Amino acid sequence: MVLAVVVGAGAGLGSVAFRWLITTFTHLFSGHADYASAGGSANPHVPWLGPFFVVVAPVVGGLLYGPLVDRFAKEARGHGVPEVMLAVAQRGGRINPQVCVVKALASALCIGSGGSVGREGPIVQIGSALGSTLGRVAKVPTEQLRLLVACGAAGGIAATFNAPLAGVFFAMELILGTFSAEAFAAAVLSSVTASVIGRAAFGNTAFLALPPFHVQHVAQYGLFALLGVVAGVVGVGFTRVLYWVEDACDWAWRGPEWLRPAAGGLLLGLVLLALPEMYGVGYPVLHKATQGGYAIGFLLLLLVGKILATSLTIGIGGSGGVFAPSLFIGAMLGAAYGAIAGHLIPSTAGNVGAYALVGMGAAFAGASRAPITAVVILFELTGQYTIILPLMLAIVLAAATGRLLSHDTIYTLKLRRRGIDLHTPAPPGHLGTKWVDTVMEAAPQPLPVDTELRAASEELTRSHHGVLPVVDAHGHCLGTLTARAVAKALADDPDGQPLRVGDLVQPVPVITTQMQLATAVHALAAAPGTGLPVLDPGKEHLVGWLTHQGALRAMRGAAPTPPAAVA
């Protein structure tokens, strides 16, 4: 319970810092607090570019966050929530601590430079990484570590949206996937703590200030029900397009991954030039749609534009969430639906804003199939209890429609594409539940890269591995040297120029302590000797040795040989 409060405080402070970063970078790249509502005006920092600065901004942003993500935390790429779900379901709640900083910077740079994504995915990953790091420092059991990860997610949502209840149910329904008294209590403590900090920084007001909506005619329930079904279809469609575009980007890009966001940023910039309302998260545009400020045709254009812009932002390697885009898409759909109903049956349809609000929750439910979270978060974001009955009706129908059309949600489909199914967890003792640092052995004495080959052959003779790691003068692991390669070199030229280890070193696949054993065994199967070096999370220093025997012992559940310090 104490740790849950500390995690909540960290998530709350992280949310404040993250929102400040987004505001700062948005001002820096666009010259406006939120360019989505600026109507395609020029950036006052570079007025000579006019509205064409939006073509350059995503490219510059990509040049900044692309190398950052590629070098320090590749899991910070994308929308973040699937990585947290995977960490809880199959990695014992383990998340790399550097994700906190990298995700905050990368997502703020992406959103600030025009990326059409949301901020909830990043803050969930940031809060969860804080919870994981604190739990590992405190050496809590695995079940409590998973719970602290969920507490971080709850605190992040609560502080960002001033929605403490929604934070709790988001953690229960999407991150943990289960409800228990202990988990609920811990998530509540974290959520409340983060909300107190968030309200101190941002004020205690509803996220969207809307006039009260009422169901004026009983026939409206039929209209809301139909909207739920349509929104469920659109939510699934958004999911499919998101990953189709990502596949297309994977197919088209052949350059280094760190450059991909900048190169793809040019395409995103062209979309923003044509439709500047897609710049960033887009909450001002969403708010205006709920007030009936757009024509039907433009609402549908905004819907399609958001699907394309968000999919492109994620596909090019951007960092940001898909929750806010799903709300945006639902608001445009609902507002257009309500306006059409108002034209067809003006005496029955009622206020357009009510349909926009219901569409927001229904589209998110259709994409995520998290109906409880959708109901609670829409209630807290708007403070609209008067619309709760049609909201519940539409959200449940949208979730059911999404289930009929797709086995996966917008979050789980990303994992299934990697061959991971969260609904069928691996049994105890399976490789997928183990980590390299839990099964690695003590590393053999490494060979300095400048060692003469004859001296190295003597070391290999004394070693039972048939292969030894090679390190440079700074202790960085360069690869391995096999006894077979040494024997062949000495036999081919026994009296020639003396060779050194560096002449025969063989690069090997990188295996780190933070890698799942199920992934590492693929590299191990092709290893030239009896094992492979295990590196630290920074992928530089030798910390252990992974062998075929160690992997087999892991399958049987036997304890590995404890790793020892490497000289």
XYZ file of N, CA, C and O in Angstrom, residues 321-485:
660
model
N -0.063 7.684 -28.008
C -1.167 6.781 -27.725
C -2.251 6.786 -28.784
O -2.321 7.671 -29.644
N -3.119 5.779 -28.722
C -4.241 5.666 -29.655
C -5.583 5.880 -28.957
O -6.628 5.832 -29.609
N -5.565 6.133 -27.650
C -6.810 6.369 -26.932
C -7.437 7.694 -27.365
O -8.612 7.752 -27.736
N -6.665 8.778 -27.329
C -7.196 10.078 -27.734
C -7.643 10.079 -29.198
O -8.714 10.625 -29.509
N -6.874 9.492 -30.142
C -7.396 9.411 -31.510
C -8.709 8.660 -31.629
O -9.573 9.033 -32.431
N -8.893 7.598 -30.836
C -10.162 6.871 -30.904
C -11.310 7.739 -30.392
O -12.428 7.678 -30.929
N -11.052 8.553 -29.365
C -12.073 9.502 -28.907
C -12.381 10.523 -29.992
O -13.546 10.874 -30.231
N -11.339 11.022 -30.639
C -11.509 12.007 -31.711
C -12.353 11.420 -32.843
O -13.307 12.044 -33.326
N -11.998 10.216 -33.263
C -12.728 9.558 -34.343
C -14.187 9.349 -33.958
O -15.108 9.589 -34.744
N -14.418 8.909 -32.712
C -15.786 8.700 -32.247
C -16.582 9.993 -32.180
O -17.782 10.011 -32.490
N -15.928 11.082 -31.783
C -16.626 12.371 -31.713
C -17.042 12.838 -33.099
O -18.161 13.338 -33.288
N -16.152 12.693 -34.083
C -16.500 13.091 -35.452
C -17.633 12.222 -35.995
O -18.578 12.729 -36.623
N -17.539 10.922 -35.746
C -18.593 10.013 -36.203
C -19.925 10.355 -35.535
O -20.962 10.459 -36.199
N -19.894 10.525 -34.210
C -21.126 10.813 -33.492
C -21.745 12.133 -33.897
O -22.981 12.234 -34.058
N -20.915 13.167 -34.073
C -21.451 14.464 -34.469
C -22.065 14.410 -35.868
O -23.137 14.981 -36.113
N -21.405 13.719 -36.801
C -21.964 13.573 -38.145
C -23.248 12.753 -38.109
O -24.246 13.102 -38.773
N -23.245 11.700 -37.331
C -24.446 10.852 -37.186
C -25.606 11.654 -36.607
O -26.744 11.586 -37.095
N -25.326 12.429 -35.567
C -26.376 13.239 -34.951
C -26.906 14.299 -35.884
O -28.120 14.586 -35.903
N -26.003 14.906 -36.684
C -26.452 15.926 -37.631
C -27.330 15.313 -38.720
O -28.354 15.901 -39.115
N -26.947 14.129 -39.199
C -27.777 13.452 -40.212
C -29.136 13.078 -39.627
O -30.185 13.270 -40.260
N -29.133 12.548 -38.399
C -30.410 12.206 -37.748
C -31.263 13.450 -37.553
O -32.506 13.394 -37.692
N -30.621 14.589 -37.234
C -31.369 15.829 -37.053
C -32.026 16.296 -38.334
O -33.131 16.868 -38.295
N -31.376 16.039 -39.476
C -31.979 16.406 -40.759
C -33.135 15.481 -41.125
O -34.133 15.916 -41.705
N -32.977 14.190 -40.798
C -33.989 13.208 -41.191
C -35.193 13.210 -40.262
O -36.345 13.124 -40.727
N -34.938 13.244 -38.949
C -36.041 13.223 -37.968
C -35.811 14.325 -36.923
O -35.442 14.038 -35.785
N -35.994 15.566 -37.311
C -35.666 16.682 -36.411
C -36.445 16.686 -35.106
O -35.951 17.182 -34.094
N -37.622 16.122 -35.100
C -38.432 16.162 -33.879
C -37.992 15.129 -32.850
O -38.395 15.199 -31.686
N -37.159 14.184 -33.250
C -36.773 13.091 -32.365
C -35.286 13.081 -32.030
O -34.895 12.722 -30.922
N -34.447 13.488 -32.964
C -33.006 13.263 -32.852
C -32.382 13.890 -31.617
O -31.601 13.253 -30.910
N -32.686 15.139 -31.325
C -32.085 15.786 -30.163
C -30.753 16.446 -30.492
O -30.398 16.660 -31.658
N -29.979 16.781 -29.458
C -28.753 17.562 -29.581
C -27.625 16.756 -30.225
O -27.382 15.610 -29.874
N -26.918 17.389 -31.160
C -25.798 16.741 -31.837
C -24.694 16.382 -30.846
O -24.044 15.331 -30.957
N -24.468 17.235 -29.853
C -23.398 17.004 -28.893
C -23.547 15.698 -28.146
O -22.549 15.062 -27.783
N -24.787 15.291 -27.876
C -25.003 14.027 -27.168
C -24.499 12.850 -27.994
O -23.887 11.909 -27.469
N -24.711 12.902 -29.293
C -24.234 11.821 -30.161
C -22.713 11.832 -30.270
O -22.083 10.771 -30.349
N -22.131 13.025 -30.278
C -20.676 13.108 -30.311
C -20.079 12.491 -29.056
O -19.086 11.749 -29.113
N -20.681 12.793 -27.909
C -20.191 12.246 -26.639
C -20.328 10.732 -26.604
O -19.390 10.007 -26.232
N -21.480 10.223 -26.997
C -21.687 8.773 -27.011
C -20.768 8.107 -28.033
O -20.204 7.030 -27.784
N -20.567 8.763 -29.178
C -19.673 8.211 -30.194
C -18.244 8.081 -29.703
O -17.537 7.125 -30.051
N -17.804 9.009 -28.856
C -16.451 8.945 -28.301
C -16.245 7.652 -27.525
O -15.283 6.902 -27.753
N -17.157 7.387 -26.595
C -17.035 6.181 -25.785
C -17.212 4.920 -26.599
O -16.506 3.919 -26.387
N -18.135 4.942 -27.558
C -18.422 3.739 -28.340
C -17.262 3.380 -29.261
O -16.929 2.199 -29.422
N -16.633 4.379 -29.880
C -15.502 4.091 -30.764
C -14.334 3.507 -29.974
O -13.671 2.564 -30.427
N -14.070 4.064 -28.796
C -13.000 3.515 -27.961
C -13.329 2.088 -27.529
O -12.459 1.201 -27.552
N -14.582 1.836 -27.153
C -14.974 0.492 -26.737
C -14.869 -0.499 -27.887
O -14.463 -1.645 -27.700
N -15.246 -0.064 -29.098
C -15.146 -0.946 -30.250
C -13.714 -1.323 -30.568
O -13.437 -2.447 -30.974
N -12.787 -0.380 -30.364
C -11.381 -0.648 -30.657
C -10.695 -1.416 -29.540
O -9.856 -2.284 -29.797
N -11.037 -1.097 -28.286
C -10.321 -1.680 -27.138
C -11.076 -2.791 -26.435
O -10.474 -3.573 -25.696
N -12.403 -2.851 -26.620
C -13.281 -3.793 -25.910
C -13.063 -3.709 -24.405
O -12.888 -4.726 -23.719
N -13.081 -2.476 -23.920
C -12.993 -2.215 -22.486
C -14.196 -1.365 -22.099
O -14.075 -0.153 -21.856
N -15.385 -1.963 -22.044
C -16.609 -1.166 -21.858
C -16.683 -0.455 -20.517
O -17.190 0.670 -20.443
N -16.203 -1.080 -19.445
C -16.273 -0.429 -18.136
C -15.425 0.836 -18.137
O -15.855 1.909 -17.708
N -14.205 0.710 -18.631
C -13.320 1.868 -18.712
C -13.936 2.952 -19.587
O -13.872 4.145 -19.258
N -14.524 2.565 -20.716
C -15.113 3.545 -21.629
C -16.233 4.326 -20.964
O -16.322 5.558 -21.084
N -17.113 3.643 -20.247
C -18.228 4.325 -19.575
C -17.705 5.283 -18.509
O -18.109 6.458 -18.454
N -16.818 4.784 -17.670
C -16.335 5.595 -16.547
C -15.516 6.782 -17.035
O -15.681 7.907 -16.554
N -14.656 6.556 -18.002
C -13.776 7.644 -18.423
C -14.550 8.729 -19.158
O -14.264 9.923 -19.019
N -15.576 8.368 -19.941
C -16.376 9.393 -20.602
C -17.190 10.190 -19.597
O -17.391 11.405 -19.750
N -17.657 9.513 -18.568
C -18.384 10.226 -17.513
C -17.464 11.217 -16.811
O -17.822 12.379 -16.575
N -16.234 10.782 -16.487
C -15.320 11.671 -15.766
C -14.732 12.763 -16.660
O -14.469 13.874 -16.205
N -14.509 12.462 -17.929
C -13.955 13.470 -18.821
C -14.922 14.621 -19.061
O -14.517 15.759 -19.291
N -16.208 14.323 -19.014
C -17.206 15.342 -19.366
C -18.090 15.764 -18.197
O -18.696 16.824 -18.257
N -18.176 14.940 -17.162
C -19.093 15.234 -16.066
C -20.553 15.089 -16.459
O -21.443 15.612 -15.774
N -20.836 14.385 -17.557
C -22.199 14.270 -18.082
C -22.870 12.987 -17.586
O -22.830 11.956 -18.239
N -23.495 13.061 -16.423
C -24.211 11.885 -15.934
C -25.575 11.740 -16.605
O -26.124 10.636 -16.680
N -26.128 12.830 -17.121
C -27.468 12.790 -17.718
C -27.522 11.909 -18.966
O -28.600 11.490 -19.370
N -26.385 11.635 -19.554
C -26.357 10.843 -20.777
C -25.870 9.423 -20.509
O -25.567 8.660 -21.434
N -25.825 9.006 -19.225
C -25.190 7.745 -18.856
C -25.907 6.531 -19.438
O -25.262 5.562 -19.861
N -27.237 6.539 -19.509
C -27.959 5.370 -20.024
C -27.686 5.129 -21.503
O -27.318 4.016 -21.891
N -27.870 6.123 -22.382
C -27.516 5.864 -23.788
C -26.028 5.597 -23.972
O -25.648 4.842 -24.872
N -25.177 6.186 -23.125
C -23.738 5.931 -23.208
C -23.452 4.465 -22.922
O -22.692 3.805 -23.655
N -24.049 3.920 -21.864
C -23.844 2.511 -21.530
C -24.366 1.604 -22.634
O -23.707 0.622 -23.018
N -25.534 1.925 -23.163
C -26.135 1.109 -24.214
C -25.243 1.064 -25.447
O -24.928 -0.015 -25.978
N -24.806 2.225 -25.899
C -23.990 2.280 -27.115
C -22.634 1.619 -26.912
O -22.130 0.924 -27.811
N -22.033 1.812 -25.754
C -20.703 1.256 -25.503
C -20.742 -0.266 -25.461
O -19.873 -0.946 -26.028
N -21.741 -0.835 -24.817
C -21.846 -2.291 -24.758
C -22.071 -2.874 -26.160
O -21.458 -3.882 -26.535
N -22.931 -2.239 -26.950
C -23.159 -2.721 -28.313
C -21.913 -2.556 -29.179
O -21.622 -3.406 -30.028
N -21.156 -1.467 -28.965
C -19.927 -1.270 -29.727
C -18.897 -2.338 -29.375
O -18.211 -2.878 -30.257
N -18.773 -2.644 -28.075
C -17.825 -3.679 -27.656
C -18.228 -5.043 -28.215
O -17.371 -5.825 -28.658
N -19.538 -5.335 -28.204
C -20.005 -6.611 -28.743
C -19.767 -6.681 -30.252
O -19.350 -7.720 -30.779
N -19.989 -5.571 -30.946
C -19.736 -5.537 -32.388
C -18.256 -5.747 -32.676
O -17.879 -6.493 -33.596
N -17.406 -5.094 -31.886
C -15.967 -5.275 -32.062
C -15.557 -6.711 -31.854
O -14.704 -7.240 -32.588
N -16.171 -7.376 -30.883
C -15.844 -8.780 -30.618
C -16.280 -9.685 -31.769
O -15.593 -10.652 -32.128
N -17.421 -9.365 -32.379
C -17.902 -10.154 -33.507
C -16.997 -10.009 -34.725
O -16.802 -10.958 -35.486
N -16.432 -8.829 -34.903
C -15.651 -8.550 -36.103
C -14.176 -8.891 -35.964
O -13.487 -9.096 -36.969
N -13.669 -8.935 -34.744
C -12.235 -9.146 -34.566
C -11.958 -9.865 -33.255
O -12.540 -9.522 -32.225
N -11.046 -10.819 -33.311
C -10.651 -11.524 -32.087
C -9.794 -10.643 -31.196
O -9.804 -10.770 -29.974
N -9.057 -9.718 -31.825
C -8.107 -8.892 -31.089
C -8.598 -7.463 -30.956
O -9.432 -6.986 -31.729
N -8.024 -6.763 -29.965
C -8.288 -5.350 -29.770
C -7.154 -4.540 -30.391
O -6.171 -5.091 -30.888
N -7.283 -3.224 -30.350
C -6.241 -2.364 -30.896
C -4.929 -2.528 -30.133
O -3.853 -2.250 -30.664
N -5.010 -3.015 -28.893
C -3.807 -3.237 -28.090
C -3.245 -4.644 -28.285
O -2.047 -4.824 -28.480
N -4.102 -5.665 -28.233
C -3.598 -7.039 -28.307
C -3.174 -7.442 -29.710
O -2.354 -8.347 -29.874
N -3.690 -6.771 -30.744
C -3.308 -7.137 -32.101
C -1.832 -6.857 -32.348
O -1.162 -7.600 -33.071
N -1.302 -5.825 -31.739
C 0.124 -5.524 -31.882
C 0.965 -6.678 -31.350
O 1.999 -7.023 -31.932
N 0.519 -7.285 -30.258
C 1.259 -8.405 -29.675
C 1.050 -9.690 -30.473
O 1.984 -10.469 -30.653
N -0.157 -9.914 -30.961
C -0.418 -11.140 -31.721
C 0.412 -11.160 -33.008
O 0.839 -12.231 -33.463
N 0.647 -9.987 -33.566
C 1.471 -9.919 -34.770
C 2.916 -10.334 -34.488
O 3.663 -10.644 -35.406
N 3.310 -10.316 -33.215
C 4.633 -10.822 -32.819
C 4.571 -12.294 -32.393
O 5.563 -12.848 -31.926
N 3.389 -12.887 -32.481
C 3.236 -14.268 -32.048
C 2.919 -14.435 -30.582
O 3.068 -15.522 -30.028
N 2.473 -13.360 -29.928
C 2.174 -13.385 -28.491
C 0.670 -13.302 -28.294
O 0.019 -12.377 -28.774
N 0.109 -14.262 -27.580
C -1.315 -14.269 -27.273
C -1.478 -14.152 -25.767
O -1.191 -15.090 -25.029
N -1.955 -12.999 -25.310
C -2.115 -12.781 -23.874
C -3.229 -13.618 -23.274
O -3.275 -13.809 -22.061
N -4.125 -14.102 -24.113
C -5.255 -14.882 -23.594
C -4.880 -16.338 -23.324
O -5.641 -17.074 -22.696
N -3.725 -16.763 -23.808
C -3.264 -18.128 -23.534
C -1.849 -18.047 -22.973
O -0.865 -18.280 -23.684
N -1.714 -17.679 -21.711
C -0.383 -17.525 -21.124
C 0.378 -18.843 -21.106
O -0.199 -19.924 -21.036
N 1.679 -18.711 -21.163
C 2.527 -19.904 -21.174
C 2.443 -20.633 -19.839
O 2.344 -20.015 -18.785
N 2.469 -21.971 -19.827
C 2.422 -22.732 -18.585
C 3.704 -22.564 -17.801
O 4.737 -22.191 -18.353
N 3.693 -22.865 -16.503
C 4.903 -22.758 -15.694
C 6.032 -23.601 -16.271
O 5.820 -24.722 -16.724
N 7.253 -23.071 -16.230
C 8.394 -23.779 -16.749
C 8.626 -23.573 -18.222
O 9.653 -23.945 -18.749
N 7.672 -22.965 -18.951
C 7.840 -22.703 -20.367
C 8.885 -21.614 -20.567
O 9.040 -20.725 -19.753
N 9.619 -21.694 -21.678
C 10.672 -20.707 -21.928
C 10.136 -19.292 -21.941
O 10.828 -18.351 -21.561
N 8.875 -19.100 -22.399
C 8.339 -17.759 -22.517
C 8.173 -17.049 -21.196
O 7.995 -15.841 -21.167
N 8.224 -17.771 -20.094
C 8.061 -17.133 -18.789
C 9.394 -16.828 -18.122
O 9.406 -16.325 -17.004
N 10.504 -17.172 -18.766
C 11.807 -17.011 -18.138
C 12.627 -15.955 -18.857
O 12.413 -15.655 -20.023
N 13.601 -15.429 -18.111
C 14.476 -14.394 -18.626
C 15.902 -14.907 -18.656
O 16.282 -15.790 -17.894
N 16.691 -14.315 -19.531
C 18.062 -14.772 -19.704
C 18.849 -14.656 -18.408
O 19.619 -15.557 -18.051
N 18.665 -13.557 -17.656
C 19.470 -13.378 -16.446
C 19.115 -14.365 -15.344
O 19.848 -14.480 -14.365
N 17.989 -15.073 -15.492
C 17.634 -16.080 -14.492
C 18.206 -17.460 -14.817
O 18.166 -18.360 -13.976
N 18.708 -17.658 -16.032
C 19.208 -18.978 -16.435
C 20.651 -18.930 -16.923
O 21.236 -19.978 -17.194
N 21.243 -17.748 -17.041
C 22.613 -17.680 -17.552
C 23.598 -18.225 -16.519
O 23.318 -18.264 -15.314
N 24.766 -18.620 -16.990
C 25.811 -19.168 -16.143
C 26.945 -18.148 -16.003
O 26.938 -17.094 -16.637
N 27.926 -18.506 -15.190
C 29.104 -17.657 -15.059
C 29.844 -17.609 -16.391
O 30.021 -18.621 -17.062
N 30.250 -16.423 -16.778
C 30.932 -16.257 -18.060
C 32.365 -16.755 -17.967
O 33.045 -16.564 -16.954
N 32.878 -17.411 -19.004
C 34.291 -17.797 -19.012
C 35.179 -16.558 -19.121
O 34.723 -15.489 -19.523
N 36.424 -16.697 -18.747
C 37.363 -15.581 -18.807
C 37.485 -15.100 -20.260
O 37.841 -15.868 -21.149
N 37.185 -13.846 -20.543
C 37.238 -13.381 -21.936
C 38.663 -13.202 -22.430
O 39.609 -13.033 -21.651
N 38.818 -13.208 -23.747
C 40.106 -12.997 -24.390
C 40.233 -11.536 -24.808
O 39.348 -11.020 -25.512
N 41.303 -10.848 -24.447
C 41.527 -9.501 -24.985
C 41.718 -9.559 -26.498
O 42.282 -10.517 -27.037
N 41.261 -8.538 -27.192
C 41.239 -8.557 -28.647
C 42.645 -8.609 -29.245
O 42.835 -9.097 -30.369
N 43.656 -8.144 -28.504
C 45.015 -8.126 -29.041
C 45.835 -9.354 -28.638
O 47.056 -9.391 -28.840
N 45.204 -10.373 -28.073
C 45.915 -11.601 -27.679
C 46.416 -12.343 -28.922
O 45.693 -12.468 -29.914
N 47.660 -12.836 -28.858
C 48.176 -13.625 -29.976
C 47.427 -14.954 -30.056
O 46.993 -15.514 -29.058
N 47.331 -15.455 -31.287
C 46.480 -16.616 -31.532
C 46.996 -17.860 -30.818
O 46.211 -18.687 -30.355
N 48.304 -18.015 -30.712
C 48.826 -19.215 -30.041
C 48.490 -19.183 -28.554
O 48.168 -20.207 -27.955
N 48.554 -17.994 -27.935
C 48.166 -17.880 -26.522
C 46.672 -18.134 -26.371
O 46.232 -18.772 -25.403
N 45.902 -17.675 -27.340
C 44.465 -17.906 -27.282
C 44.135 -19.384 -27.414
O 43.197 -19.889 -26.779
N 44.931 -20.092 -28.237
C 44.661 -21.525 -28.408
C 44.880 -22.274 -27.102
O 44.173 -23.253 -26.804
N 45.847 -21.826 -26.297
C 46.067 -22.462 -25.009
C 44.894 -22.221 -24.068
O 44.480 -23.124 -23.326
N 44.341 -20.993 -24.101
C 43.178 -20.687 -23.272
C 41.979 -21.524 -23.706
O 41.215 -22.032 -22.871
N 41.795 -21.687 -25.001
C 40.679 -22.489 -25.504
C 40.854 -23.957 -25.142
O 39.872 -24.669 -24.900
N 42.106 -24.418 -25.096
C 42.362 -25.813 -24.721
C 41.932 -26.069 -23.279
O 41.374 -27.131 -22.951
N 42.173 -25.088 -22.417
C 41.804 -25.256 -21.001
C 40.307 -25.052 -20.768
O 39.789 -25.444 -19.732
N 39.619 -24.422 -21.717
C 38.188 -24.161 -21.549
C 37.377 -25.332 -22.092
O 37.729 -25.936 -23.104
N 36.294 -25.656 -21.418
C 35.427 -26.744 -21.881
C 34.316 -26.245 -22.797
O 33.460 -27.017 -23.220
N 34.315 -24.934 -23.096
C 33.242 -24.381 -23.927
C 33.512 -24.535 -25.425
O 32.574 -24.589 -26.214
N 34.796 -24.595 -25.825
C 35.099 -24.635 -27.248
C 34.952 -23.281 -27.912
O 35.116 -23.149 -29.132
N 34.625 -22.274 -27.147
C 34.446 -20.920 -27.653
C 34.611 -19.976 -26.471
O 34.205 -20.291 -25.343
N 35.236 -18.815 -26.702
C 35.440 -17.834 -25.644
C 35.031 -16.451 -26.132
O 35.193 -16.129 -27.325
N 34.524 -15.624 -25.228
C 34.175 -14.248 -25.622
C 35.429 -13.403 -25.820
O 36.480 -13.669 -25.218
N 35.311 -12.377 -26.656
C 36.414 -11.461 -26.944
C 35.986 -10.047 -26.544
O 34.878 -9.617 -26.888
N 36.881 -9.345 -25.835
C 36.564 -7.988 -25.392
C 37.673 -7.044 -25.833
O 38.819 -7.450 -26.050
N 37.323 -5.754 -25.971
C 38.329 -4.756 -26.319
C 38.944 -4.172 -25.051
O 38.676 -4.633 -23.930
N 39.750 -3.133 -25.220
C 40.467 -2.559 -24.076
C 39.540 -1.929 -23.048
O 39.906 -1.760 -21.888
N 38.325 -1.576 -23.468
C 37.354 -0.954 -22.562
C 36.395 -1.970 -21.947
O 35.460 -1.584 -21.245
N 36.601 -3.250 -22.251
C 35.735 -4.279 -21.708
C 34.472 -4.511 -22.498
O 33.590 -5.248 -22.050
N 34.337 -3.892 -23.673
C 33.153 -4.092 -24.504
C 33.258 -5.419 -25.249
O 34.307 -5.711 -25.856
N 32.203 -6.190 -25.217
C 32.219 -7.498 -25.876
C 32.112 -7.318 -27.390
O 31.184 -6.674 -27.893
N 33.063 -7.899 -28.126
C 33.112 -7.771 -29.585
C 32.554 -8.982 -30.308
O 32.210 -8.892 -31.491
N 32.491 -10.116 -29.638
C 32.042 -11.343 -30.274
C 32.680 -12.549 -29.607
O 32.992 -12.507 -28.409
N 32.898 -13.602 -30.380
C 33.473 -14.826 -29.819
C 34.591 -15.342 -30.721
O 34.681 -14.982 -31.907
N 35.407 -16.207 -30.159
C 36.460 -16.899 -30.904
C 36.300 -18.384 -30.643
O 36.275 -18.824 -29.488
N 36.208 -19.166 -31.709
C 36.013 -20.605 -31.563
C 37.319 -21.357 -31.727
O 38.240 -20.916 -32.437
N 37.399 -22.503 -31.062
C 38.587 -23.356 -31.186
C 38.766 -23.829 -32.619
O 39.903 -23.970 -33.110
N 37.684 -24.067 -33.332
C 37.770 -24.533 -34.715
C 38.432 -23.475 -35.598
O 39.286 -23.797 -36.438
N 38.040 -22.190 -35.409
C 38.623 -21.120 -36.228
C 40.112 -20.974 -35.942
O 40.923 -20.755 -36.864
